[in-house]
CSV table of C-alpha atoms and ligand atoms in Angstrom, one decimal:
chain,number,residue,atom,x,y,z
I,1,UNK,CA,-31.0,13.0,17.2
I,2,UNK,CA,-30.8,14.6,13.5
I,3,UNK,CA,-33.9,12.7,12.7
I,4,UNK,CA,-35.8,14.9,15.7
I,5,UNK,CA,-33.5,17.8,15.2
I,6,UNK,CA,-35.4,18.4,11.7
I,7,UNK,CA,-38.1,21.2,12.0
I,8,UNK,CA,-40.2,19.8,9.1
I,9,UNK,CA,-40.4,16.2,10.0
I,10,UNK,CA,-42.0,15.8,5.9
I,11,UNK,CA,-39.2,17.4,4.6
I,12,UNK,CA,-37.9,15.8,1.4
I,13,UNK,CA,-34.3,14.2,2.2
I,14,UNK,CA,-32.6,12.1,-1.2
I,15,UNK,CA,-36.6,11.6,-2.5
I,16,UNK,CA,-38.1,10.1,1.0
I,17,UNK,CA,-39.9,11.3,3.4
I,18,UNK,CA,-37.5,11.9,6.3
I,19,UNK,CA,-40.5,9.6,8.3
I,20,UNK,CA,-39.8,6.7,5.9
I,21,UNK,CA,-36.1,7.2,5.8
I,22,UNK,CA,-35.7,6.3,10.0
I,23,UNK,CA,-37.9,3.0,8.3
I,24,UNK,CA,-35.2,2.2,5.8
I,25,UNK,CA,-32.4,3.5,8.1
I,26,UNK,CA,-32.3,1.0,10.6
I,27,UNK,CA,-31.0,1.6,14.0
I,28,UNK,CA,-27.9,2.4,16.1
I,29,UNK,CA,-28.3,1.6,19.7
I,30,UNK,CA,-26.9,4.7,20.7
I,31,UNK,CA,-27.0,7.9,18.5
I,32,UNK,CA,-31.4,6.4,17.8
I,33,UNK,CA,-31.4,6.1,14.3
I,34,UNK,CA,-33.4,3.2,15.2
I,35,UNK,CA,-34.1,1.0,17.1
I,36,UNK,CA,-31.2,-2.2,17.5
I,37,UNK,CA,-32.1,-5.8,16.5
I,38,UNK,CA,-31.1,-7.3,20.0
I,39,UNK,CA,-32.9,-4.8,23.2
I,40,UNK,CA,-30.1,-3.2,25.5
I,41,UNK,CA,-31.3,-6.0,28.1
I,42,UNK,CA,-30.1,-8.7,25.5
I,43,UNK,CA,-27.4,-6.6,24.8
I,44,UNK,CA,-25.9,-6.4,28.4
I,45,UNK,CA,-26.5,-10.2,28.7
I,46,UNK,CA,-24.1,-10.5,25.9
I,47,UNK,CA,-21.9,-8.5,27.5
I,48,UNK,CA,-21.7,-10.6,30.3
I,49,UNK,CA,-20.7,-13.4,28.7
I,50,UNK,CA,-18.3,-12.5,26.1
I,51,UNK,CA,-15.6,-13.3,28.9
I,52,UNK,CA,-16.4,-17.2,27.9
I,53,UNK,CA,-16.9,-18.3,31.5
I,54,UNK,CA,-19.8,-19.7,33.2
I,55,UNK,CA,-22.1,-17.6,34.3
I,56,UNK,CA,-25.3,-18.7,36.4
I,57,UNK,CA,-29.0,-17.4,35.9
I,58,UNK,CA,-29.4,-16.6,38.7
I,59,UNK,CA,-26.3,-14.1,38.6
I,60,UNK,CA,-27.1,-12.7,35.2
I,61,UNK,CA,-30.7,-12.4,35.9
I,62,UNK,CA,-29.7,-10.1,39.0
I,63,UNK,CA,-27.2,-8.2,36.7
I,64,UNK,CA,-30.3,-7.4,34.3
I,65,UNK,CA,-33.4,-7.0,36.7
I,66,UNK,CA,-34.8,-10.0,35.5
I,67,UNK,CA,-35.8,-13.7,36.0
I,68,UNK,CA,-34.1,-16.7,35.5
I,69,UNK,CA,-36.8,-18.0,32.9
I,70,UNK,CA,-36.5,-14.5,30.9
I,71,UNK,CA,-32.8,-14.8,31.0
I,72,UNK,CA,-32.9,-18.0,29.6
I,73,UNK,CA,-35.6,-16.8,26.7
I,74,UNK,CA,-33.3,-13.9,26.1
I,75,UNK,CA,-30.3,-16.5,25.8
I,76,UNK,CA,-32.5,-18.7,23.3
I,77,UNK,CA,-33.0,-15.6,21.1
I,78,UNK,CA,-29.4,-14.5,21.1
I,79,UNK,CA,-28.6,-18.1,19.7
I,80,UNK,CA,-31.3,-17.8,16.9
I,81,UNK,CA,-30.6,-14.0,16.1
I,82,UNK,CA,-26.7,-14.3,16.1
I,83,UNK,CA,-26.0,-17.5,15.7
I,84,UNK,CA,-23.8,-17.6,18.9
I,85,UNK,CA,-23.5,-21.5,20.6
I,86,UNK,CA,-24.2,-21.2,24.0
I,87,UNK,CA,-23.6,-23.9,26.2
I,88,UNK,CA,-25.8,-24.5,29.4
I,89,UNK,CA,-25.0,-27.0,32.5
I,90,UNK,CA,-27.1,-27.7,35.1
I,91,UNK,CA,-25.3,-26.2,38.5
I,92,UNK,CA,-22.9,-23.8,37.0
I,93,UNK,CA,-24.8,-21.9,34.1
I,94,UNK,CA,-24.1,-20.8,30.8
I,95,UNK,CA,-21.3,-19.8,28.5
I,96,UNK,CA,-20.1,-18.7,24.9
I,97,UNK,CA,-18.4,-21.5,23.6
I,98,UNK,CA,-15.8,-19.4,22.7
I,99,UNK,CA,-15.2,-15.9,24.2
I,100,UNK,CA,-16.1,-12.6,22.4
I,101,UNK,CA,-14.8,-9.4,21.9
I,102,UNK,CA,-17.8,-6.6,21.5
I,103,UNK,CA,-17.7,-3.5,19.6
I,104,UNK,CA,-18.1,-0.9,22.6
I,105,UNK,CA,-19.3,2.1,21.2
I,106,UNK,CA,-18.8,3.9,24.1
I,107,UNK,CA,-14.8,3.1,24.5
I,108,UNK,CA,-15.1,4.0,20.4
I,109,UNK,CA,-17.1,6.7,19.7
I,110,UNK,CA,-14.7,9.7,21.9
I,111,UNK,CA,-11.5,8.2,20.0
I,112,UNK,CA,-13.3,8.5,16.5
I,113,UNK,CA,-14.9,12.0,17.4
I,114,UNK,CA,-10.9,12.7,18.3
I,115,UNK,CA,-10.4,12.3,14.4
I,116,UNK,CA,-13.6,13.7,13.4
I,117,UNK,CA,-15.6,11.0,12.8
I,118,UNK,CA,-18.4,9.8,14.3
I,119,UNK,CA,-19.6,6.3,14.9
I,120,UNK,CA,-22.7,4.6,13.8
I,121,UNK,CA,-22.4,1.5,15.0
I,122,UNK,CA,-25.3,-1.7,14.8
I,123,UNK,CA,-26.0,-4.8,16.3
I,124,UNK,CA,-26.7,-6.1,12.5
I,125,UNK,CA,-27.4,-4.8,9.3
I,126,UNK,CA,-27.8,-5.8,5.2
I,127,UNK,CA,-24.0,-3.8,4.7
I,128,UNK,CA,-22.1,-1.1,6.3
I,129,UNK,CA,-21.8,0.1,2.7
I,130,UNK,CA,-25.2,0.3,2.3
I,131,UNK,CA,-25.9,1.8,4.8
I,132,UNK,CA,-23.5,4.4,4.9
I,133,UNK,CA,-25.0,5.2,1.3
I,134,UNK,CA,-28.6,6.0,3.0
I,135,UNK,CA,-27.0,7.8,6.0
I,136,UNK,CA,-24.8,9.9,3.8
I,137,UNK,CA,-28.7,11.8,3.1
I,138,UNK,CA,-29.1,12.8,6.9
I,139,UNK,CA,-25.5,12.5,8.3
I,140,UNK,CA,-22.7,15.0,7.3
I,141,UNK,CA,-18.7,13.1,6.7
I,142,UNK,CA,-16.7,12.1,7.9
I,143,UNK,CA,-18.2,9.5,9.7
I,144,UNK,CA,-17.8,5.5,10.5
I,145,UNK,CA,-20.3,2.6,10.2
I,146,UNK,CA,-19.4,-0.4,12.0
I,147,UNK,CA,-21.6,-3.2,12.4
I,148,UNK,CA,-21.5,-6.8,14.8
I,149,UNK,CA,-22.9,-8.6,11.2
I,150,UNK,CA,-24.0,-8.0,8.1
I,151,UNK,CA,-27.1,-9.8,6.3
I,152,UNK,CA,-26.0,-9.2,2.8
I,153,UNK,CA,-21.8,-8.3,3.0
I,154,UNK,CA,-21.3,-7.2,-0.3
I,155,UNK,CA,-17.7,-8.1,-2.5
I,156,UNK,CA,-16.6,-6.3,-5.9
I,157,UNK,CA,-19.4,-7.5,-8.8
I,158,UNK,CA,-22.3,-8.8,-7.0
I,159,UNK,CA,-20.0,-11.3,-4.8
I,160,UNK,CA,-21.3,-11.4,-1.3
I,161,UNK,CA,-18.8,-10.7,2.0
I,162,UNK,CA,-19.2,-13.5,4.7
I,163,UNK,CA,-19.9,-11.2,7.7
I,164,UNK,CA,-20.9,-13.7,10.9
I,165,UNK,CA,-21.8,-12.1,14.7
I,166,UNK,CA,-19.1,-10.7,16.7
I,167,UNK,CA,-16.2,-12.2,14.7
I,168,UNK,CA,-14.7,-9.7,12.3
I,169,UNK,CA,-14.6,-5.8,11.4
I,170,UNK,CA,-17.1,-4.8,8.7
I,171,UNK,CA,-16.7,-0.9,8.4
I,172,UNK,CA,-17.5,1.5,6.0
I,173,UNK,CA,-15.8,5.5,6.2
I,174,UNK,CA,-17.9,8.1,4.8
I,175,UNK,CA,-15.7,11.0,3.4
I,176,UNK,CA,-16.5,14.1,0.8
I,177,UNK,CA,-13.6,14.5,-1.4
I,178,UNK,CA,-13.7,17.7,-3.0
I,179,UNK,CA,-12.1,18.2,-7.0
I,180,UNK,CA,-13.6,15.2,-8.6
I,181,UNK,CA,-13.0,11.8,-9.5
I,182,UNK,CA,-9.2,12.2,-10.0
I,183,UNK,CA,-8.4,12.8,-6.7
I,184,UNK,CA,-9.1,9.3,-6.2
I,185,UNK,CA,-6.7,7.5,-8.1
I,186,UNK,CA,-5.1,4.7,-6.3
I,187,UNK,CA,-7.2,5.3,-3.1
I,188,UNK,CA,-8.2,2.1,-3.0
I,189,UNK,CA,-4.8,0.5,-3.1
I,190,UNK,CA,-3.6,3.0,0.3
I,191,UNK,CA,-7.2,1.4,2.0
I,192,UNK,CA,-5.5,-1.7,1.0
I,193,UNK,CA,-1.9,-0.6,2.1
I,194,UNK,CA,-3.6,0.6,5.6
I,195,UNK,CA,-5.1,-2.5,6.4
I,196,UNK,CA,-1.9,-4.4,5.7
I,197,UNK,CA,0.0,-2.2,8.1
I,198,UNK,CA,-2.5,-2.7,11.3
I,199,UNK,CA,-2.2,-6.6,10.4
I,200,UNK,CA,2.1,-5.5,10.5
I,201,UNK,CA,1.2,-3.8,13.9
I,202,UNK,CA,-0.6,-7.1,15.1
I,203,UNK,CA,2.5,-8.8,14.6
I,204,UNK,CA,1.5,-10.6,10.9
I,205,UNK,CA,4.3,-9.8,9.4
I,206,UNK,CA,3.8,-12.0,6.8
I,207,UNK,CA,0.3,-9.8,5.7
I,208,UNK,CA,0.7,-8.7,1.9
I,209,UNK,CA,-1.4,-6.6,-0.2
I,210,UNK,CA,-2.7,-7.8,-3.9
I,211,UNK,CA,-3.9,-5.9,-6.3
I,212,UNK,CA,-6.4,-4.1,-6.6
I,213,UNK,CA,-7.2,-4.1,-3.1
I,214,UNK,CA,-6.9,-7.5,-0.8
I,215,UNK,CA,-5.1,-8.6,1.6
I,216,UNK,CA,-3.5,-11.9,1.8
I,217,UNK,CA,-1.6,-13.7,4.4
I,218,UNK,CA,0.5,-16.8,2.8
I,219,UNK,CA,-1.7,-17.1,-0.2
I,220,UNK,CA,-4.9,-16.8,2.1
I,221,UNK,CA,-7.3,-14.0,1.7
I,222,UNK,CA,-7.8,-12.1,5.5
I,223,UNK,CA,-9.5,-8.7,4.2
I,224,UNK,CA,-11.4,-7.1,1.6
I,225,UNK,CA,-12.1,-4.1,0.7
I,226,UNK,CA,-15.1,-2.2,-1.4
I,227,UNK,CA,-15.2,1.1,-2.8
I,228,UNK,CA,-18.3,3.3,-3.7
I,229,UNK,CA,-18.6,6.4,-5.1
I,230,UNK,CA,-21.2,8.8,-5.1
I,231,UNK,CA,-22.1,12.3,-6.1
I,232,UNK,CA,-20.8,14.1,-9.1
I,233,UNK,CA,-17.6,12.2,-10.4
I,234,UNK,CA,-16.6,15.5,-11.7
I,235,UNK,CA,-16.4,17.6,-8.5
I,236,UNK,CA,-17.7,17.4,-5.0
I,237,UNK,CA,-18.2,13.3,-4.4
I,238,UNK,CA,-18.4,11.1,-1.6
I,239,UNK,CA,-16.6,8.2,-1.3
I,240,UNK,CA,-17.7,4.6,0.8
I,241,UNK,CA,-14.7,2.6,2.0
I,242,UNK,CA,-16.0,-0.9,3.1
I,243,UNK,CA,-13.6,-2.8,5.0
I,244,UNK,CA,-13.8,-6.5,6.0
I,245,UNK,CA,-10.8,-8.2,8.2
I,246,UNK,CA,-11.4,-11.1,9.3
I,247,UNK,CA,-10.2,-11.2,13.1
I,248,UNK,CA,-11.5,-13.9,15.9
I,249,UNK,CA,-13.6,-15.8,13.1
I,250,UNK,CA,-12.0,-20.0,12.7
I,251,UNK,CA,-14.6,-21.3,11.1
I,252,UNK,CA,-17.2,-19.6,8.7
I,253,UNK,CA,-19.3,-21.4,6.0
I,254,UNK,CA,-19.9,-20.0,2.3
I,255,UNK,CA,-16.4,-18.5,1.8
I,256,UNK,CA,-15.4,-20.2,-1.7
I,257,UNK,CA,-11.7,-19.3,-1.8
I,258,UNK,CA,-8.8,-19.9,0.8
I,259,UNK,CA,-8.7,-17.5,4.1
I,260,UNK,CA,-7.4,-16.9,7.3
I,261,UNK,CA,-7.8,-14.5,10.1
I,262,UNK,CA,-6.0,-12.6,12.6
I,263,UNK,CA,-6.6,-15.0,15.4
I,264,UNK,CA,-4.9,-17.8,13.2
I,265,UNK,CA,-1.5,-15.7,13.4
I,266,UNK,CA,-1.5,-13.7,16.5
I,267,UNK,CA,-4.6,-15.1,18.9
I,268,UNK,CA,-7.4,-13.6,19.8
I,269,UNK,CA,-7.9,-9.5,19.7
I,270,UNK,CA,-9.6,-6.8,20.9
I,271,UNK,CA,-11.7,-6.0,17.6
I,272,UNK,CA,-12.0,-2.3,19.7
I,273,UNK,CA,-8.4,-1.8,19.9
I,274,UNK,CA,-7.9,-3.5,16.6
I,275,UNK,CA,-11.0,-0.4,15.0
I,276,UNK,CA,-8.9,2.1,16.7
I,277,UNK,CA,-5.4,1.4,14.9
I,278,UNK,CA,-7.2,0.5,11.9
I,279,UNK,CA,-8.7,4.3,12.2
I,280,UNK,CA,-5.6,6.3,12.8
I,281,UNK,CA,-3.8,4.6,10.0
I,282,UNK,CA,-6.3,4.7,7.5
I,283,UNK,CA,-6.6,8.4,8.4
I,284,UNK,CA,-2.6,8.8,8.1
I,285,UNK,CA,-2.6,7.1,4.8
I,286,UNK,CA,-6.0,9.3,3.4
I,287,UNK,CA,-4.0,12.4,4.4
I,288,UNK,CA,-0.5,10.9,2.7
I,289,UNK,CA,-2.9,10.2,-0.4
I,290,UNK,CA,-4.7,13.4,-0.7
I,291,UNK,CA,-1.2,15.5,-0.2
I,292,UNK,CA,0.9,13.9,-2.3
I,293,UNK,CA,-1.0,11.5,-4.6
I,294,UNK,CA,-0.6,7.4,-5.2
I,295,UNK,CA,2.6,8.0,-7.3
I,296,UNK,CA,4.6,8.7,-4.1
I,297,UNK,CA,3.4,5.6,-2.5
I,298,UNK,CA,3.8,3.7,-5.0
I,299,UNK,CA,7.3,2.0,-4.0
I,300,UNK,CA,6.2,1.1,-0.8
I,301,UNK,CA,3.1,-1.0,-2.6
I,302,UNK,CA,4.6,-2.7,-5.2
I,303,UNK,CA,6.9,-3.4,-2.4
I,304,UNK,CA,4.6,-5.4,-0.2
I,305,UNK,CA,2.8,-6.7,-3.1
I,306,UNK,CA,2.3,-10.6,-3.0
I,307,UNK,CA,2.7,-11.7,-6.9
I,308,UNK,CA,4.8,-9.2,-7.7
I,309,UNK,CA,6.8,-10.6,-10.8
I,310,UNK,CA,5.1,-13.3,-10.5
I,311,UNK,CA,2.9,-14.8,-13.7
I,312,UNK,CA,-0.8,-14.2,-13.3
I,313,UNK,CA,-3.8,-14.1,-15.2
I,314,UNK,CA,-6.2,-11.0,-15.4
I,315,UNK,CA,-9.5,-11.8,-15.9
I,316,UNK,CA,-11.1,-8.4,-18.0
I,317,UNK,CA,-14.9,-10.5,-17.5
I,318,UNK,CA,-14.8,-11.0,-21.4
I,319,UNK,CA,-11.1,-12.5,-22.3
I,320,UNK,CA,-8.1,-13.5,-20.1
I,321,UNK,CA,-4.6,-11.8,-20.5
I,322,UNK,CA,-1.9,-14.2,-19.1
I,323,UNK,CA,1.4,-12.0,-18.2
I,324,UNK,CA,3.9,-11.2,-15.4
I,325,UNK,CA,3.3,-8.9,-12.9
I,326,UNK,CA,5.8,-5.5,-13.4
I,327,UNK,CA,4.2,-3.5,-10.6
I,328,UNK,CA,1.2,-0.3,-10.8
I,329,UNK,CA,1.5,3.0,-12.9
I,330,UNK,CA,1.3,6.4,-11.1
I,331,UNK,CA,-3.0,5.9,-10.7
I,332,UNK,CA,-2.8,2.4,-9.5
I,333,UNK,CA,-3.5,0.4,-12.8
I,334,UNK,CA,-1.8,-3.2,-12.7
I,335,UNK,CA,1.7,-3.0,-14.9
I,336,UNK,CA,1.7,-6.1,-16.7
I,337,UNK,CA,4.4,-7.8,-19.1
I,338,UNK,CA,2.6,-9.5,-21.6
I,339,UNK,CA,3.4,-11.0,-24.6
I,340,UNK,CA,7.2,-8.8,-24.7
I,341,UNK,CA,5.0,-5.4,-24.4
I,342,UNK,CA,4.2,-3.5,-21.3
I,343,UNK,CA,0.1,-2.8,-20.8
I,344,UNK,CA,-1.7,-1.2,-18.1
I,345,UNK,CA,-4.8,-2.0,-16.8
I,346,UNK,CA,-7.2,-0.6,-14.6
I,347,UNK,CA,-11.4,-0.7,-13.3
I,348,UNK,CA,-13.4,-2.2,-11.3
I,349,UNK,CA,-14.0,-5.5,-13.2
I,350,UNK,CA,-11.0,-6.7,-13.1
I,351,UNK,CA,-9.5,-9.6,-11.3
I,352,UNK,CA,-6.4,-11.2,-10.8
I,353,UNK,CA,-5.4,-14.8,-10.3
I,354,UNK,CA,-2.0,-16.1,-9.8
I,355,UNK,CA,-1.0,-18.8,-12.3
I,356,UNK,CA,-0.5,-22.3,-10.9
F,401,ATP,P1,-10.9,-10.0,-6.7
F,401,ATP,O1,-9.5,-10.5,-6.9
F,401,ATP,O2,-11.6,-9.7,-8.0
F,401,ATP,O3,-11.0,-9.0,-5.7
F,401,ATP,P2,-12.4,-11.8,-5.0
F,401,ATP,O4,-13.0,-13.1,-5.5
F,401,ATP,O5,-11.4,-11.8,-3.9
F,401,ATP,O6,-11.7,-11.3,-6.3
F,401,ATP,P3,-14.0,-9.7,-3.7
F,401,ATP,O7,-15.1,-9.0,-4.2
F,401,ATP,O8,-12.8,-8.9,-3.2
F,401,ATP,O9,-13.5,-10.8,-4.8
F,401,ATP,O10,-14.5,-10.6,-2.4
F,401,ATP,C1,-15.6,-11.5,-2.5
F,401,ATP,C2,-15.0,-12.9,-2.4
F,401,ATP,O11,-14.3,-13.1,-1.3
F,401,ATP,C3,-16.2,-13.9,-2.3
F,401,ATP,O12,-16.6,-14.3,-3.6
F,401,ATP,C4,-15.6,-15.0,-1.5
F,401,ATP,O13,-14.8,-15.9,-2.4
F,401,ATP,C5,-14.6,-14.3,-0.7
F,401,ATP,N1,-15.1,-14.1,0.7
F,401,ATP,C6,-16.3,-13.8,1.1
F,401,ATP,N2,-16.3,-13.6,2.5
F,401,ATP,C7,-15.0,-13.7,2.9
F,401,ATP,C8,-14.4,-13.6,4.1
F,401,ATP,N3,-15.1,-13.3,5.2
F,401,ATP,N4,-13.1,-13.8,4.2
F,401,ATP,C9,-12.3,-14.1,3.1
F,401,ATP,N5,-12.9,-14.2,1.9
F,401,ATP,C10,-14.2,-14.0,1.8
């Protein structure tokens, strides 16, 4: 809509021609900022099935307006394009071979605007991150991008984010935060604190948070989370928060350290009702954070921490400090005991492993 809103469809946005922008951009299904990977037809099919029962052609292609032999092409392409195993037997039709739960923007998007943010949502795309980067030059923040996979997922340092169809939540919140850099000491620590408390509210009570920002459940990593900053560090910035939890995914290929998901601990879940918790209580804790700062949320962290006195090893990317974990400071750098001094650390390259 902004995209024909725009008087001057040359104008200049970020150093691209608006035209090739809506190239780069990519599409949402429903606010057309492009146009989506799967058609609505293949979409609806989709829909359809996530139940995980069988479901004839002849039924679906009535459903659709269309012919058995283009349901079954459509069917084909969802398998290639997302990977989905489909299972088809003669007499009683197709099914998922496991059941789905679909982002549904339109049971999202009114609950989001509720909060002031909208939703951007994408059949697939490289990164949420990413592409709430290149929104952020036509879209004003607050606003949410949520995606049913991502090409390239991205991790702290380069590492990539396992992001399969339909599975998980991989969102990214766009938000301005005015009076610089400071204001965002520790943020990513509450993101971290947030997600732990909708894995609480699912019943996982078990769900820890480690620092700087995962989230493990019994020494298995179930979220991840990526922050991006961008703007002047020194006064009006924006800031990307990626989010990853894994939720109905119980089997995934790539993922090159021990993980879970929500469906392991509490069954299967409504990844829209799941969004929506997620959303108010990442809000709650934003609002908590920008009021009164890390330092007052700081006991309830180290408190939920999951090596909390326990001896670790930071890795700094050039040498290895082995110590015990005291807790964070008042920013959120990781308090360590080493060697019978107290050091704090903090930054993005750093990385913490629990000692064996
Ligand atoms: P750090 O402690 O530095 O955060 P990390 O290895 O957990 O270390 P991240 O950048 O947070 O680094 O996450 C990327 C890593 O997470 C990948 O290298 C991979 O090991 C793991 N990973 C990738 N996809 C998933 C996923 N869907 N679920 C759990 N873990 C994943």
């Amino acid at each position: 809509k902004l995209l024909s809103q725009t008087p001057d469809p040359r104008k200049l946005v970020g150093g691209l021609l608006l035209r090739d922008l809506k190239t780069v951009i990519g599409t949402c299904r429903w606010c057309r900022y492009h146009s989506a990977s799967f058609g609505g037809g293949m979409y609806r099919l989709l829909t359809l099935l996530q139940d995980g029962r069988f479901h004839s052609g002849r039924e679906l292609g009535e459903a659709l307006g269309i012919s058995r032999s283009a349901v079954w092409k459509h069917l084909q392409r969802i398998q290639a394009d997302a990977a989905l195993n489909l299972y088809k037997v003669p007499g009683r039709g197709y099914r998922l071979a496991e059941p789905l739960s679909l982002l549904n923007h339109e049971a999202l998007a009114p609950q989001l605007e509720q909060i002031g943010w909208s939703l951007h949502l994408y059949d697939s795309i490289d990164s949420t991150n990413a592409q709430a980067l290149r929104l952020l030059q036509i879209v004003p923040p607050p606003f949410l991008v949520l995606a049913e996979a991502q090409s390239a997922g991205r991790g702290r340092r380069g590492r990539s984010w396992v992001s399969p169809f339909g599975q998980n939540l991989y969102c990214s919140l766009a938000i301005k935060v005015q009076g610089g850099a400071s204001q965002l000491s520790g943020m990513s620590l509450v993101v971290g604190l947030a997600v732990m408390q909708v894995l609480h509210q699912v019943g996982i009570s078990q769900a820890g948070v480690k620092w700087p920002n995962d989230v493990y459940v019994d020494g298995r990593k179930i979220a991840g989370i990526l922050l991006e900053l961008t703007g002047d560090p020194a006064d009006v910035c924006h800031v990307i928060i990626g989010i990853g939890i894994n939720v109905n995914m119980i089997e995934a290929a790539g993922i090159d350290q021990l993980w879970t998901s929500v469906k392991e601990h509490a069954g299967m879940v409504d990844r829209n009702e799941l969004l929506l918790t997620l959303a108010a209580t990442l809000r709650q804790n934003l609002e908590r954070h920008a009021q009164v700062g890390f330092a007052a949320m700081k006991g309830e962290w180290e408190s939920n921490h999951v090596w909390q006195g326990l001896k670790c090893t930071l890795s700094t990317g050039s040498q290895d400090c082995s110590g015990t974990v005291l807790g964070v400071d008042d920013q959120g750098g990781l308090r360590m005991m080493i060697d019978g001094g107290v050091r704090s650390f903090s930054g993005g390259e750093l990385s913490l492993r629990l000692d064996q």
